[in-house]
mmCIF file of C-alpha atoms in Angstrom:
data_model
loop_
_atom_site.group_PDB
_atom_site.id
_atom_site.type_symbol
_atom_site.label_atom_id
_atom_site.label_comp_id
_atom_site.label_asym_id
_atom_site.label_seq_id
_atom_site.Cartn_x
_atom_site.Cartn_y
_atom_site.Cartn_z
ATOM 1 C CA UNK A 1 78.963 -7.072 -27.256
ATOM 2 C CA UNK A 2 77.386 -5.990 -30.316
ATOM 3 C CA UNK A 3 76.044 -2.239 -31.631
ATOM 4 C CA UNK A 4 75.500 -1.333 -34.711
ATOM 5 C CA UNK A 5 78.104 -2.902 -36.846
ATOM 6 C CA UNK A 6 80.322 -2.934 -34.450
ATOM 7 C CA UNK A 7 82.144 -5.332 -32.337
ATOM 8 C CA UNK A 8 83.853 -4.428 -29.438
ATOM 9 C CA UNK A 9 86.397 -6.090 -27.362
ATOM 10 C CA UNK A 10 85.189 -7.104 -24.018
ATOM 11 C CA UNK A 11 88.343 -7.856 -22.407
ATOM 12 C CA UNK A 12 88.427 -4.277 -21.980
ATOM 13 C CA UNK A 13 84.716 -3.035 -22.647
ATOM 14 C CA UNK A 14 81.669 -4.013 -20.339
ATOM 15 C CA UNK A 15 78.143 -2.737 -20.536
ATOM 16 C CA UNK A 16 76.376 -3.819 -16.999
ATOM 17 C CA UNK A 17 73.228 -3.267 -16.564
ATOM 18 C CA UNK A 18 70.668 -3.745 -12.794
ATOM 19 C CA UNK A 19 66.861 -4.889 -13.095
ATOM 20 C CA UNK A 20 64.349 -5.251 -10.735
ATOM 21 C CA UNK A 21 61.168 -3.528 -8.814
ATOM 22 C CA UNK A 22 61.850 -0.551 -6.385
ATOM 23 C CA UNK A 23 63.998 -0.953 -3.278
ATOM 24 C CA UNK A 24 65.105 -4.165 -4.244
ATOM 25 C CA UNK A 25 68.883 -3.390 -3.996
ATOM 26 C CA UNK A 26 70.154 -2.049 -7.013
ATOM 27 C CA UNK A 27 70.953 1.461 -6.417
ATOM 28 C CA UNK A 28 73.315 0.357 -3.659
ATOM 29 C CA UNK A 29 74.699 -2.425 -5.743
ATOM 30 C CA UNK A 30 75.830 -0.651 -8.852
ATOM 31 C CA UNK A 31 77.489 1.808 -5.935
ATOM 32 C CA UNK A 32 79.291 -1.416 -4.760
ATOM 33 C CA UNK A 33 80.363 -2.258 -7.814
ATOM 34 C CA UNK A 34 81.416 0.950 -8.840
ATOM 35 C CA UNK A 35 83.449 1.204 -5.911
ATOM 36 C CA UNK A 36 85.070 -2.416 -6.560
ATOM 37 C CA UNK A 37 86.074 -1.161 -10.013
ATOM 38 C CA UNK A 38 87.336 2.214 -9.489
ATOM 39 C CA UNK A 39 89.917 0.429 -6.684
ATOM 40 C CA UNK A 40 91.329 -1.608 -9.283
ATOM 41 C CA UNK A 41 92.026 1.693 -11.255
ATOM 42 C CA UNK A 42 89.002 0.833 -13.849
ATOM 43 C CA UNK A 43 87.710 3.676 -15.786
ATOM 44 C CA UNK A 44 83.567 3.137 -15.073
ATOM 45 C CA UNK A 45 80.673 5.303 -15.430
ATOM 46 C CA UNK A 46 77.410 4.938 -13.165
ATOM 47 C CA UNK A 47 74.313 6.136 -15.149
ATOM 48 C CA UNK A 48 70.349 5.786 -14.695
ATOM 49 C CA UNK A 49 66.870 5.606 -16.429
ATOM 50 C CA UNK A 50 65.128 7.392 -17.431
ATOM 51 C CA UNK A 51 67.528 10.242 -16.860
ATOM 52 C CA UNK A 52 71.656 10.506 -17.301
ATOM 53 C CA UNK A 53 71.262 13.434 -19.692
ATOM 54 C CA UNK A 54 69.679 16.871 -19.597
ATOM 55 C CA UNK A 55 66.767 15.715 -21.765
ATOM 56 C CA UNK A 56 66.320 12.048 -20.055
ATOM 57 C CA UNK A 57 66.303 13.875 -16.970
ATOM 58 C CA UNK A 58 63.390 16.216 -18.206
ATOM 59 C CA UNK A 59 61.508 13.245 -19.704
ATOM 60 C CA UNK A 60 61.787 11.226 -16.175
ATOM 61 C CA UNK A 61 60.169 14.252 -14.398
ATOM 62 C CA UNK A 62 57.287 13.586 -16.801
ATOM 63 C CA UNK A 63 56.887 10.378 -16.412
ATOM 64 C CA UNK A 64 57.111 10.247 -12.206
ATOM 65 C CA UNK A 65 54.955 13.348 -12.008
ATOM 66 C CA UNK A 66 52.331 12.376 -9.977
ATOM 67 C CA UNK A 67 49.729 14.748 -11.109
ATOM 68 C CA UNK A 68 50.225 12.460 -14.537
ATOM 69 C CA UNK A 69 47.746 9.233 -13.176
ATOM 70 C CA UNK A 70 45.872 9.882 -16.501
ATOM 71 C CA UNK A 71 49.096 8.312 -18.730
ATOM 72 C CA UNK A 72 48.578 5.714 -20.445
ATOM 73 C CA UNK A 73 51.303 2.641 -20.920
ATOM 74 C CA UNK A 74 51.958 3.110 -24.749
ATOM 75 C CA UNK A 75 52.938 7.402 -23.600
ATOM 76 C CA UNK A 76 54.604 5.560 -20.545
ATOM 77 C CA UNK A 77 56.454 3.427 -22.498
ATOM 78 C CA UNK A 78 57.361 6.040 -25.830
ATOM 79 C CA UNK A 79 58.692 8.499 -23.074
ATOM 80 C CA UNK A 80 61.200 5.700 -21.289
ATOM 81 C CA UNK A 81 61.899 4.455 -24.961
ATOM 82 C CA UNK A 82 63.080 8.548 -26.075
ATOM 83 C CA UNK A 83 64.901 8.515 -22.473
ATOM 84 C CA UNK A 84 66.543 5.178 -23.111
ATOM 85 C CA UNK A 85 67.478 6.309 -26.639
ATOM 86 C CA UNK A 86 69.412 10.432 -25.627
ATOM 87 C CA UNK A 87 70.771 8.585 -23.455
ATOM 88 C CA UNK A 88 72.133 5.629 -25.578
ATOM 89 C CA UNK A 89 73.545 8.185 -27.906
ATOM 90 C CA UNK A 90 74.532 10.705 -25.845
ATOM 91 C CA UNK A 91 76.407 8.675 -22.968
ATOM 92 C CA UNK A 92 76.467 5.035 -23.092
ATOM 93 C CA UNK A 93 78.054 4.521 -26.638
ATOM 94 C CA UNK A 94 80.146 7.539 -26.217
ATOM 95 C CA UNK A 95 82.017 5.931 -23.287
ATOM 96 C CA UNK A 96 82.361 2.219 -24.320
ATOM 97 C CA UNK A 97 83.943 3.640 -27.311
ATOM 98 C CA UNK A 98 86.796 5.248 -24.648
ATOM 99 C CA UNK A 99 86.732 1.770 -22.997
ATOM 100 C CA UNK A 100 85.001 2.279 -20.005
ATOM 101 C CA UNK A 101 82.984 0.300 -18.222
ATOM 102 C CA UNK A 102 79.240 1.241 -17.859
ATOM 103 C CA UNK A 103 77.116 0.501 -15.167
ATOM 104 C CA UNK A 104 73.469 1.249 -16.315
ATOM 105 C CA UNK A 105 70.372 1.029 -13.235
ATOM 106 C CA UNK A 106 67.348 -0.306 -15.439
ATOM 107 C CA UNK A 107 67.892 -0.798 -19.543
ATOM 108 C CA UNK A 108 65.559 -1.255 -21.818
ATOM 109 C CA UNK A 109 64.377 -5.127 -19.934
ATOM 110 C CA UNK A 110 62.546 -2.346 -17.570
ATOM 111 C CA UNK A 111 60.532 -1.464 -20.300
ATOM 112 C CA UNK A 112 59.772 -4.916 -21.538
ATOM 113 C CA UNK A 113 58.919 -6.338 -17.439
ATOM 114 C CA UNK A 114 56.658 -2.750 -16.841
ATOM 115 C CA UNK A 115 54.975 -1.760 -19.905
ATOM 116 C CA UNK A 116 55.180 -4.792 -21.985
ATOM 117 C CA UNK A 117 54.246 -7.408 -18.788
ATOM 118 C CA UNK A 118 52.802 -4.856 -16.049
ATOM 119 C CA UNK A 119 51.003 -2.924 -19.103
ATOM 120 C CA UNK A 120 50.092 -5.031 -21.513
ATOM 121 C CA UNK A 121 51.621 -3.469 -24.250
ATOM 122 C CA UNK A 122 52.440 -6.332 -27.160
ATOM 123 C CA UNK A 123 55.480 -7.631 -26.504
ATOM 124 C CA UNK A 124 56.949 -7.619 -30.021
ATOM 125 C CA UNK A 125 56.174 -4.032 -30.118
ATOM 126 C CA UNK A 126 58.112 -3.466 -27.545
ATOM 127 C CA UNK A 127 60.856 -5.606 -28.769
ATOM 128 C CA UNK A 128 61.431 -3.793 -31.800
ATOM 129 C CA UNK A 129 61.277 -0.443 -30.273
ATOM 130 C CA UNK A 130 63.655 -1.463 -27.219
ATOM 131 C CA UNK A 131 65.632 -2.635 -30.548
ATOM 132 C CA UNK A 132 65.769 0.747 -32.006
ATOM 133 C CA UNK A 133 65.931 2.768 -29.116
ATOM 134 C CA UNK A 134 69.042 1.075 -27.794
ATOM 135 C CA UNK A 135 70.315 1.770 -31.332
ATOM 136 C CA UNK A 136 71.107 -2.549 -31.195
ATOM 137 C CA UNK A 137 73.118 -2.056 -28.185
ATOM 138 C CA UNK A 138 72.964 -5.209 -25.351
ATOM 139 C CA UNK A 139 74.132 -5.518 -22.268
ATOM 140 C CA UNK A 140 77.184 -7.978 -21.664
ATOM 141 C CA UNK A 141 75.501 -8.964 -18.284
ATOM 142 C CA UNK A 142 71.907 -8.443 -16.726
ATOM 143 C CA UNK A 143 71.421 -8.408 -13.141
ATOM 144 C CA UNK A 144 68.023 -9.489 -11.740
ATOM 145 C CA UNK A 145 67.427 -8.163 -8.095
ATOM 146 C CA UNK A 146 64.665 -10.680 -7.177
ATOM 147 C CA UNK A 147 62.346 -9.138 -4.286
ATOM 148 C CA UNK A 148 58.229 -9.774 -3.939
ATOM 149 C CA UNK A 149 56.167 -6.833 -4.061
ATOM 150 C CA UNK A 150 55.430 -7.241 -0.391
ATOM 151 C CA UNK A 151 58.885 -7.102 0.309
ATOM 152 C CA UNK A 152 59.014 -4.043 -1.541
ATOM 153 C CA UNK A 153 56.426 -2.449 0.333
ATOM 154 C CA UNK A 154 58.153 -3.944 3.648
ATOM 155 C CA UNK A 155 60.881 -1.580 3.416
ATOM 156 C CA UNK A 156 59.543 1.427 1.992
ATOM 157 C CA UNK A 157 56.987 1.758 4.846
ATOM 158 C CA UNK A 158 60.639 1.198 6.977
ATOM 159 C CA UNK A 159 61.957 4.249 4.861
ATOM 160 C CA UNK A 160 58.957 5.906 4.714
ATOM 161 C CA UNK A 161 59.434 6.415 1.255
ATOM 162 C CA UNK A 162 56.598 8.462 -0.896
ATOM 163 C CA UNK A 163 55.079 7.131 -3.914
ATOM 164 C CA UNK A 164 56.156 8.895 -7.413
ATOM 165 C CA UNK A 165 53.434 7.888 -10.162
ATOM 166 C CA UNK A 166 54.705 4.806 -11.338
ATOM 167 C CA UNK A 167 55.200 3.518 -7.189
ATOM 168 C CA UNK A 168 51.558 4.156 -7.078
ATOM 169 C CA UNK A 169 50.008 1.349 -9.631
ATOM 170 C CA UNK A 170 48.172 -1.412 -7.930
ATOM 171 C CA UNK A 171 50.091 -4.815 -6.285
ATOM 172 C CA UNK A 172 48.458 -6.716 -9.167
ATOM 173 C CA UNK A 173 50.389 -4.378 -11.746
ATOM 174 C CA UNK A 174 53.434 -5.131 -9.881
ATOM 175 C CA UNK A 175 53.361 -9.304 -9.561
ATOM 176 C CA UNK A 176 52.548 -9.038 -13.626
ATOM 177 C CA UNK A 177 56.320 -6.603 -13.742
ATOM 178 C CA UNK A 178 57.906 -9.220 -11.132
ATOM 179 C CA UNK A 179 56.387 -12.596 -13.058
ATOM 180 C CA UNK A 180 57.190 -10.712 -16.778
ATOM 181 C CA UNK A 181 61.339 -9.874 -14.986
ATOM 182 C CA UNK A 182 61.559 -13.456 -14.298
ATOM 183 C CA UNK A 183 60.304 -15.122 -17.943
ATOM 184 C CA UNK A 184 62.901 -12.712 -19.594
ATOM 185 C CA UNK A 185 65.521 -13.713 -17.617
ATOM 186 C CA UNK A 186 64.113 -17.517 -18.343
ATOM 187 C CA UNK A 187 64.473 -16.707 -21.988
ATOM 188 C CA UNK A 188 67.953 -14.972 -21.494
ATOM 189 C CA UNK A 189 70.068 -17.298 -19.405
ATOM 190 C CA UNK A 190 72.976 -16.534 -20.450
ATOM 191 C CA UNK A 191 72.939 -12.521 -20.035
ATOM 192 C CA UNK A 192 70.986 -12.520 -16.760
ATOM 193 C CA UNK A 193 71.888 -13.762 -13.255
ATOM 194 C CA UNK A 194 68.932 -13.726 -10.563
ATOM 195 C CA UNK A 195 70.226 -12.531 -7.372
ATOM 196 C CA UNK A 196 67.943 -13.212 -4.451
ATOM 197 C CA UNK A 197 67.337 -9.633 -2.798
ATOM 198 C CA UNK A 198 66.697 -11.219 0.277
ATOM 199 C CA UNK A 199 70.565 -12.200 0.831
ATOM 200 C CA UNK A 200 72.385 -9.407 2.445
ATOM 201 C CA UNK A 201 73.996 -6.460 0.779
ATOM 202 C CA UNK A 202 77.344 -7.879 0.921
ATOM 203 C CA UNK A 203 76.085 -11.656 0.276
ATOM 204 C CA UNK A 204 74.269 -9.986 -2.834
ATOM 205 C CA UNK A 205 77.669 -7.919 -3.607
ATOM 206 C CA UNK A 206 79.993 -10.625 -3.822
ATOM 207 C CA UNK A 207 77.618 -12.594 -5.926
ATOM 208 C CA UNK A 208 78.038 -10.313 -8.491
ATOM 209 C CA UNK A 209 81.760 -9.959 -8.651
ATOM 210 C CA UNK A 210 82.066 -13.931 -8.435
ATOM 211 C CA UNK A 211 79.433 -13.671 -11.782
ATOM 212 C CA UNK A 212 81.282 -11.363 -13.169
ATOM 213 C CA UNK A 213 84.887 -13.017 -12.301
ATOM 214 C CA UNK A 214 83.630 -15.891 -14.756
ATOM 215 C CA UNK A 215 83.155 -13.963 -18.190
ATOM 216 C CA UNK A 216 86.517 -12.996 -18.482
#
């Protein structure tokens, strides 16, 4: 892994991050594999975007408030790109620097799928602010939950799950997010694995260790 000058060892260092549309699996994932890690006595952190810090977390409220339908994608996308960035700074490069290993749900390949894809935001804009925001950090490995966007709606009418403002864009925003998450990972082979969120939780679970078990 590479940041800013700096190399780091990834015997012992491992930035991990989860991608993919809501309830496809990833929350309950990176608490598998969080659990898998701390068992074999691994120091590992569990953190989220937006949020992780006291400012992310007030920038996330922003951006899920529902009463916000008026925001556009470019304030969408600056406000998850500030996020993304305290955060960065704040937590994530903090703690690979103690050699732990850092389980991130959503990185910056959110912001290119959602606001670059879903959006329409130019997509070397967004590279080059992902770029900066992330301060040059990337991920060791990327982990694609793959569910459709009726699938998605499948099990939050199951949950009964609310809408926040982002849950409310229209199914045609969403199979833009899903199509744009699946030509990254195209382009990125060797970072990203695409897990089919279909499989069961432990199917999906053990999937990810056996991935995992092969870049040592």
């Amino acid at each position: 892994m590479y940041c800013a000058g700096i190399i780091f060892n990834l015997s012992s260092i491992m930035f991990i991050t989860f991608e993919g549309i809501d309830l496809s699996g990833k929350s309950t994932q990176i608490k598998l594999l969080e659990n898998y890690y701390k068992k074999r006595k691994k120091k590992v952190i569990t953190v989220r975007e937006p949020g992780g810090t006291m400012i992310s977390e007030k920038i996330r409220d922003i951006i899920l408030d529902r009463e916000h339908l008026n925001m556009s994608f470019l304030t969408e996308f600056m406000l998850f790109s500030s996020s993304r960035s305290q955060l960065v700074n704040e937590v994530i490069l903090p703690y690979l620097k103690r050699s732990y290993i850092v389980l991130c749900d959503r990185f910056f390949d959110s912001s290119t799928a959602y606001q670059g894809y879903g959006g329409g935001i130019d997509l070397k804009i967004i590279n080059s602010i992902n770029k900066t925001a992330a301060q040059g950090l990337m991920p060791d490995k990327t982990f694609l939950i793959h569910i459709s966007i009726e699938e998605s709606l499948r099990r939050k009418k199951l949950m009964g799950k609310s809408s926040d403002r982002i849950e409310q864009k229209k199914i045609s925003y969403y199979r833009k997010v899903i199509k744009g998450y699946l030509e990254i990972s195209e382009k990125n082979k060797k970072r990203f694995t695409v897990i089919d969120g279909n499989k069961s939780v432990i199917e999906i679970h053990k999937e990810i260790i056996q991935s995992l078990s092969r870049l040592k």
